[in-house]
Short mmCIF file of C-alpha atoms in Angstrom, two decimals:
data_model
loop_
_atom_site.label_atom_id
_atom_site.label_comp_id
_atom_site.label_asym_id
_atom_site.label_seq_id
_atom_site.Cartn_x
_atom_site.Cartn_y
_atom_site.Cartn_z
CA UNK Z 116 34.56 -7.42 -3.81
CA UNK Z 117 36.89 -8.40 -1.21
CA UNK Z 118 37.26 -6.08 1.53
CA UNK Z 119 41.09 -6.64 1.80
CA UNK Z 120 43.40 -5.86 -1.15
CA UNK Z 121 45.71 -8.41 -0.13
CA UNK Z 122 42.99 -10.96 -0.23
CA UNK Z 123 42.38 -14.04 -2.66
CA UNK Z 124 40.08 -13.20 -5.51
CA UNK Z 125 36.88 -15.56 -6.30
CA UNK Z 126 38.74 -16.44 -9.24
CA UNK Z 127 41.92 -17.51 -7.21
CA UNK Z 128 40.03 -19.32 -5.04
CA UNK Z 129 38.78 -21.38 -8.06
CA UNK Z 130 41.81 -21.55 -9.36
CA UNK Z 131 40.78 -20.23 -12.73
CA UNK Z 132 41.72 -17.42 -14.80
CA UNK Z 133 40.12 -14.24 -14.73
CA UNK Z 134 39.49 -14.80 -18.47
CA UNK Z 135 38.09 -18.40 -18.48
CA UNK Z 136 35.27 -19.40 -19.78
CA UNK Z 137 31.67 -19.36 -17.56
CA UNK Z 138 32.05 -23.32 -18.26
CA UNK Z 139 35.76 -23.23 -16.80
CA UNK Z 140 34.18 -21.44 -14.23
CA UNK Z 141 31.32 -24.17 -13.33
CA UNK Z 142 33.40 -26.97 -13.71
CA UNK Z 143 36.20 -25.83 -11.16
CA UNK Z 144 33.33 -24.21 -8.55
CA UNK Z 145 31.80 -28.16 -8.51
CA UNK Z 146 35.36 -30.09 -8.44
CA UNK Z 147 36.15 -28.14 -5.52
CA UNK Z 148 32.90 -28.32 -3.94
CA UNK Z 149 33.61 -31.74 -4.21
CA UNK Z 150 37.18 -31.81 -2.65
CA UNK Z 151 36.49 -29.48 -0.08
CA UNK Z 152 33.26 -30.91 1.50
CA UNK Z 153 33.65 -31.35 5.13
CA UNK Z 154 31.90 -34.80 4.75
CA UNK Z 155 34.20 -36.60 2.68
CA UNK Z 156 37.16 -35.01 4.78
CA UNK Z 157 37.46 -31.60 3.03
CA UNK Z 158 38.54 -28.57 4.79
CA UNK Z 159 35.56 -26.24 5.78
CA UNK Z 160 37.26 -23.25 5.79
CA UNK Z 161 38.06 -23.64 2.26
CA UNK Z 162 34.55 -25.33 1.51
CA UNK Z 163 32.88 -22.13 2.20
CA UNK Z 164 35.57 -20.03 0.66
CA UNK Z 165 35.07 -21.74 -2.67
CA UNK Z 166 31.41 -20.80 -1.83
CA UNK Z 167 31.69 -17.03 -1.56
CA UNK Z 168 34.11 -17.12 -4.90
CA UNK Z 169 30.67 -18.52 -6.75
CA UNK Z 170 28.26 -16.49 -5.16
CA UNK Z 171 30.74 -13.42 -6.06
CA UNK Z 172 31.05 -14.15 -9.61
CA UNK Z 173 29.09 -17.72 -10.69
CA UNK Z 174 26.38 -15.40 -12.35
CA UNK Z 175 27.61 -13.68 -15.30
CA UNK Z 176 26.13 -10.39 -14.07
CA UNK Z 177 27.33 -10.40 -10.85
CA UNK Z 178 31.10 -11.32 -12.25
CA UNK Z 179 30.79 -8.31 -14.87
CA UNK Z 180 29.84 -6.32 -11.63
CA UNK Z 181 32.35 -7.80 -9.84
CA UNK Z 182 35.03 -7.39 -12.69
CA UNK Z 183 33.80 -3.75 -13.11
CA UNK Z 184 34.51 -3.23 -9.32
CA UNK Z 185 30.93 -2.41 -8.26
CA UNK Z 186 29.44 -4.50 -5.92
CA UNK Z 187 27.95 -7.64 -6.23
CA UNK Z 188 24.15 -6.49 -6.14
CA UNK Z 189 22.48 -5.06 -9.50
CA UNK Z 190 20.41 -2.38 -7.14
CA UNK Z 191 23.65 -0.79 -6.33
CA UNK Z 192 25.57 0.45 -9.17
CA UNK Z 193 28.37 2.83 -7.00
CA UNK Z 194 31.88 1.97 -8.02
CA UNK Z 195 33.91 0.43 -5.25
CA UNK Z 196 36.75 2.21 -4.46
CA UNK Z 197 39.86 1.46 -1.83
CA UNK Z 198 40.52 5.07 -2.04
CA UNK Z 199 40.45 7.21 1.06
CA UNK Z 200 36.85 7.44 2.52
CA UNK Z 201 35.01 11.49 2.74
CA UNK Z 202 35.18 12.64 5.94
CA UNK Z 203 31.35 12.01 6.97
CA UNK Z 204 29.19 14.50 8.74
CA UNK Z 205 28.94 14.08 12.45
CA UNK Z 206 25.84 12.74 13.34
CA UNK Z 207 27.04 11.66 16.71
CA UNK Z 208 28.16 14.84 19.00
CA UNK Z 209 29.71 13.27 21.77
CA UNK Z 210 33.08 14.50 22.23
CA UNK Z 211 35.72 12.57 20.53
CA UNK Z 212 38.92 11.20 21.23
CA UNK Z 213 41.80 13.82 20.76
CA UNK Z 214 43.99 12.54 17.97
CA UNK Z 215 47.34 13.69 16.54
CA UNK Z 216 48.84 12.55 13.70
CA UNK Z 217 47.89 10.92 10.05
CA UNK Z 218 46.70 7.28 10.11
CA UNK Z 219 47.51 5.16 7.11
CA UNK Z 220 48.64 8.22 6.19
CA UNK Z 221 52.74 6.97 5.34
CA UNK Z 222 51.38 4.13 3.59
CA UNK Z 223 48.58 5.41 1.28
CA UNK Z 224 52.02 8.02 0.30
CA UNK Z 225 53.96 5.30 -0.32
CA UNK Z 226 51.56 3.20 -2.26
CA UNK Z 227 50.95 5.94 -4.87
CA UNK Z 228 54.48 6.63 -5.46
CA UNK Z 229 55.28 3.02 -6.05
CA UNK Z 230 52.38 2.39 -7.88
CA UNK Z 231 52.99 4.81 -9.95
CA UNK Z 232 56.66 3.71 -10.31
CA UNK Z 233 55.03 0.75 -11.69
CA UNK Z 234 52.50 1.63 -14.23
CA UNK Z 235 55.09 3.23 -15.37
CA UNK Z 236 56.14 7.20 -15.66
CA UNK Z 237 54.93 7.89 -18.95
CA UNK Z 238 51.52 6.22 -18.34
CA UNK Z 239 48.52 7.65 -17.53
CA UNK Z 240 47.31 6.53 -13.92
CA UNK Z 241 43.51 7.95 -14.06
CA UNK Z 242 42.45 6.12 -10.64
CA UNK Z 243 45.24 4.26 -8.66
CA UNK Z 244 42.46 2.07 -6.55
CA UNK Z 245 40.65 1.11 -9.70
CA UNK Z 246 39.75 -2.21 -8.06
CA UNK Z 247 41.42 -4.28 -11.57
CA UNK Z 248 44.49 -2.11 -11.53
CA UNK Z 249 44.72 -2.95 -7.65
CA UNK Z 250 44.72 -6.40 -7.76
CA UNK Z 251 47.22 -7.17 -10.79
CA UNK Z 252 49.37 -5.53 -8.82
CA UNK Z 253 52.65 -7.05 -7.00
CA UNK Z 254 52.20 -7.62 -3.34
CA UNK Z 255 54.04 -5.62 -1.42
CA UNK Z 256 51.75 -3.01 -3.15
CA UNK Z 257 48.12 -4.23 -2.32
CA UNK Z 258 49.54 -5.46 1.83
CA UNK Z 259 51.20 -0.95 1.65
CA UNK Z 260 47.34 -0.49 0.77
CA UNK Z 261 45.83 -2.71 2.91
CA UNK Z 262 47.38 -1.80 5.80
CA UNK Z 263 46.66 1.60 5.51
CA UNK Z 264 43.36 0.65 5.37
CA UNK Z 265 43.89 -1.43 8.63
CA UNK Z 266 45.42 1.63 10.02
CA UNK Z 267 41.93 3.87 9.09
CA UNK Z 268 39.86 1.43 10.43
CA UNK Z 269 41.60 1.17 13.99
CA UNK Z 270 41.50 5.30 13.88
CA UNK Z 271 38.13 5.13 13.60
CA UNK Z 272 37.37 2.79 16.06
CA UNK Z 273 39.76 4.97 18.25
CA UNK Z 274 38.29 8.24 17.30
CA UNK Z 275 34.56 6.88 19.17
CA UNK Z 276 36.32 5.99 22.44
CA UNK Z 277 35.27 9.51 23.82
CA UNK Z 278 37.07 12.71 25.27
CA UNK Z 279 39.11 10.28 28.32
CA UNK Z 280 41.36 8.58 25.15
CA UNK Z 281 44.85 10.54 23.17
CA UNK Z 282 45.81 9.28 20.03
CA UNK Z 283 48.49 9.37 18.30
CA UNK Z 284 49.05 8.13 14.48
CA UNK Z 285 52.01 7.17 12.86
CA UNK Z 286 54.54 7.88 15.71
CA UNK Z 287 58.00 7.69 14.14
CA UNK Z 288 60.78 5.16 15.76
CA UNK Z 289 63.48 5.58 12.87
CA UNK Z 290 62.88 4.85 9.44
CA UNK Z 291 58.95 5.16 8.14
CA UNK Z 292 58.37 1.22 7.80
CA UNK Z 293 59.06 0.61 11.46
CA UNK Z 294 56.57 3.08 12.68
CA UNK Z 295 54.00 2.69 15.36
CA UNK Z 296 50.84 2.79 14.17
CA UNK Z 297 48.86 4.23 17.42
CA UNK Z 298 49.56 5.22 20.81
CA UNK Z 299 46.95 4.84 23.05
CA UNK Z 300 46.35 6.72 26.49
CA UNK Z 301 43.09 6.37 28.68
CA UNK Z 302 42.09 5.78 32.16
CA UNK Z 303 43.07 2.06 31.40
CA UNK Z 304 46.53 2.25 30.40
CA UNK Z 305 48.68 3.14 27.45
CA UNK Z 306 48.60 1.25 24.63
CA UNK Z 307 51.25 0.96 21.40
CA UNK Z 308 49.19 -0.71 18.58
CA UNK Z 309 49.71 -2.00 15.09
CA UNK Z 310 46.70 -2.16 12.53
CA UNK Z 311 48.03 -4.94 10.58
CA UNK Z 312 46.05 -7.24 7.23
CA UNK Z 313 47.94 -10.46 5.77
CA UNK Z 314 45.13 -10.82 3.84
CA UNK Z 315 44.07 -14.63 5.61
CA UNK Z 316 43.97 -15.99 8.78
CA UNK Z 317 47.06 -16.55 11.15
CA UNK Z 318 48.01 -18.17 14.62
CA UNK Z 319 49.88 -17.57 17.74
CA UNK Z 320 52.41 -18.96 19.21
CA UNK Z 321 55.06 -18.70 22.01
CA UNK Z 322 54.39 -15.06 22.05
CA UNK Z 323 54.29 -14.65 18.50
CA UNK Z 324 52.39 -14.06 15.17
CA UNK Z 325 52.56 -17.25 12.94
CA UNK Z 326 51.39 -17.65 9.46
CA UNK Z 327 52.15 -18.35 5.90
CA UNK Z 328 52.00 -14.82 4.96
CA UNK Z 329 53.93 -13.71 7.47
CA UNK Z 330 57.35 -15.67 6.89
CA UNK Z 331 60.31 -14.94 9.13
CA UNK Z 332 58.64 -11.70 9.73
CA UNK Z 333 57.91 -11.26 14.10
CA UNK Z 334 55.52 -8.13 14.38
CA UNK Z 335 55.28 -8.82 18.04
CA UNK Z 336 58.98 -8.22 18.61
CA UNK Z 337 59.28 -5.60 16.50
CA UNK Z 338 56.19 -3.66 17.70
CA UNK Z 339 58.20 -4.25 21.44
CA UNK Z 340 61.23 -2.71 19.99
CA UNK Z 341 59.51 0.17 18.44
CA UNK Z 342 57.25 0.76 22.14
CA UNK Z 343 61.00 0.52 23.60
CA UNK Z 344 62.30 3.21 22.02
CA UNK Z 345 59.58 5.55 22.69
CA UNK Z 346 59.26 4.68 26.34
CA UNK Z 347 63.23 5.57 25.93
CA UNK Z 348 62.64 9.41 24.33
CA UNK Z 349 59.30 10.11 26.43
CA UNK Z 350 60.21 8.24 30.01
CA UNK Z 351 57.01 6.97 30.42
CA UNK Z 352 56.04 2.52 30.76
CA UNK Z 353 53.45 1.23 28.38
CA UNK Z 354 50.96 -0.88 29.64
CA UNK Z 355 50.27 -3.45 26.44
CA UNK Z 356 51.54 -3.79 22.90
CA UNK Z 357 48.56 -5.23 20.90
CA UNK Z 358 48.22 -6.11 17.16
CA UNK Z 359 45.00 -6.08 15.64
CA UNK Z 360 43.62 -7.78 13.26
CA UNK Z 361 40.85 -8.45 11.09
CA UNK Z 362 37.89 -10.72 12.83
CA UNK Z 363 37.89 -13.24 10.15
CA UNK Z 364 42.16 -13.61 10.81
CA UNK Z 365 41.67 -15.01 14.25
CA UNK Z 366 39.47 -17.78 15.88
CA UNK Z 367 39.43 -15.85 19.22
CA UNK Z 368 38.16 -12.46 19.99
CA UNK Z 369 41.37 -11.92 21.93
CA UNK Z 370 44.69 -13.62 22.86
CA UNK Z 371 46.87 -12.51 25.78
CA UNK Z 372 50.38 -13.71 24.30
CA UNK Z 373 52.56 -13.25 27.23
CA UNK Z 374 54.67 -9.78 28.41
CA UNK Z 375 57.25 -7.72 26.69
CA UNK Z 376 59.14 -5.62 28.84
CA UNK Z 377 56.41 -5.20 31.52
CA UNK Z 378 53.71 -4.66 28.74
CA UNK Z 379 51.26 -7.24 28.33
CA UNK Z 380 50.74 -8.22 24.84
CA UNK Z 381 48.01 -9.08 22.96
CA UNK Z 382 46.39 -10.32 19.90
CA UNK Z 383 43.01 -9.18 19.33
CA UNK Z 384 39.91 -8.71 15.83
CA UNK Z 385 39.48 -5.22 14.91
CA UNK Z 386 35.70 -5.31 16.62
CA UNK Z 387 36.82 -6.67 20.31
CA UNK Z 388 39.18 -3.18 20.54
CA UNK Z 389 36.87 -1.27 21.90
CA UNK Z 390 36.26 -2.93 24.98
CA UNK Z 391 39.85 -3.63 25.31
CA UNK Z 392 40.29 -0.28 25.65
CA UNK Z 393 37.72 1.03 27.59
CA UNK Z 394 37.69 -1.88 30.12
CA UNK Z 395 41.39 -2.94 30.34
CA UNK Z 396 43.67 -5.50 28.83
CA UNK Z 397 43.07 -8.63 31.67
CA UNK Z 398 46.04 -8.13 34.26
CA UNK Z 399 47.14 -5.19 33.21
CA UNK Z 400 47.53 -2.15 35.74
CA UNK Z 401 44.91 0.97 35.07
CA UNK Z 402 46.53 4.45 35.72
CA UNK Z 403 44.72 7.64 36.33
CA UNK Z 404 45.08 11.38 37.82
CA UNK Z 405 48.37 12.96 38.31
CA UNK Z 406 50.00 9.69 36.85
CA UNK Z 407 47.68 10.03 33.23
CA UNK Z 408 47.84 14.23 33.02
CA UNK Z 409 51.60 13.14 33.45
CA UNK Z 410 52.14 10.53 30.89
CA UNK Z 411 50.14 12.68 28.43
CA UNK Z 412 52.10 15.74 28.62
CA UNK Z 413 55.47 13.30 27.93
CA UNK Z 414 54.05 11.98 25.48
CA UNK Z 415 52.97 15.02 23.29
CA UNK Z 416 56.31 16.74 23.94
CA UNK Z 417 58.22 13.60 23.23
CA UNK Z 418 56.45 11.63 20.50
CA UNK Z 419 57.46 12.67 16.57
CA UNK Z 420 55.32 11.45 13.52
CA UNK Z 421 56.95 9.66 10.31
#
């Protein structure tokens, strides 16, 4: 199962129908094995795509697992779920970061009022992450969903930075949509973030996001926009503006794209965030003492959540 609901499914990948044939299914897995090969000038990316798709659902039990949404492996017979994860116990007792605010929190609301728009009023909607419901879906519903799961998954990640980090979720810049996802502040800055899936890989350039998925859409500028205004309402400088991303959506850990404003921004896969954090975007001025206990209290009288 795909981690990303905005991702291609095996059978996509094989360009098949859900409903064809295991034949249909064997025939298109070796034509595109055969187009894709890197030695006869195929794309490898795509060659070991079109590998995963088989290994996902080329054996009839694991595609009735797979089409069940359980996971691939007849051992493990829990139902995979996109729905929002238990709260787990806390093994760990370091402190945490302090957090404020609801991440994904705007999106999973939104997502279950329009997909619920879309079932349709009068019909039942038993599970609305049922994994075959999720992905006959239109679009714009699976990226809602997948970015809210972005958004958990940075939260997390933000949650372990320890007792020296604020966060704050869903900080509201006018409407919902054009939110900011997370502001940062630690010893090594403050940070306006966006936890964002297209659902493949994308590139930079001149400063800027660039993919097919993305379109006309610049998340760069519009993440500076958003960090403007609420440098504007809080009188306080951010130090970067980063987007992050999936690791398998870049090819480097990390991209310094240029500077917005004075804030450096950056590019960077979900697992490099950490150390981003703790030891400093590369350039960037650290703050600390006075200056942080200053920006902090701003910041939690100033900022408002969507």
């Amino acid at each position: 199962m795909p981690d990303s609901p905005i991702s291609a499914t095996p059978y996509e990948v094989l360009g098949v129908s859900s409903t064809a044939s295991q034949d249909d299914l064997r025939r298109a897995y070796r034509r595109l094995m055969r187009e894709t090969h890197p030695d006869t000038g195929g794309d490898a990316a795509r060659f070991t795509a079109v590998q995963v798709a088989w290994e996902r659902v080329g054996d009839p039990d694991d595609r009735a697992a797979y089409d069940r949404g359980r996971p691939s492996t007849r051992d493990d017979e829990t139902p995979f779920t996109w729905a929002p994860r238990a709260k787990p116990k806390q093994a760990d007792t370091r402190p945490r970061a302090r957090s404020y605010g609801h991440p994904g929190g705007w999106r999973r609301e939104r997502y279950l009022v329009l997909m619920r728009e879309w079932v349709g009023r009068g019909e039942p909607l038993d599970d609305p992450y049922d994994p075959a419901l999720v992905r006959s879906a239109p679009m714009d519903l699976r990226h809602l969903l997948a970015d809210a799961l972005a958004e958990e998954a940075t939260a997390r990640t933000l949650a372990a930075l320890g007792i020296g980090f604020t966060v704050w979720h869903d900080v509201s810049t006018g409407p919902p949509e054009e939110k900011i996802d997370h502001v940062v502040l630690g010893p090594t800055g403050l940070f306006a973030i966006l936890s964002e899936d297209y659902g493949e890989p994308v590139k930079s350039r001149r400063g800027e996001l660039l993919g097919k998925p993305l379109g006309e859409a610049r998340p760069m500028h519009d993440l500076g926009v958003r960090a403007k205004i609420v440098s504007r309402a809080t009188r306080v400088k951010f130090t970067a503006l980063l987007i992050v991303l999936p690791d398998d959506a870049l090819d480097e850990s990390f991209t310094v794209l240029g500077t917005i404003r004075g804030a450096t921004t950056v590019i960077a896969r979900q697992s490099m965030l950490p150390a981003l954090l703790r030891d400093g975007v590369p350039g960037a001025r650290l703050i600390g003492g006075n200056e942080l206990f200053d920006v902090r209290t701003r910041l939690q009288a100033g900022i408002r959540f969507v």
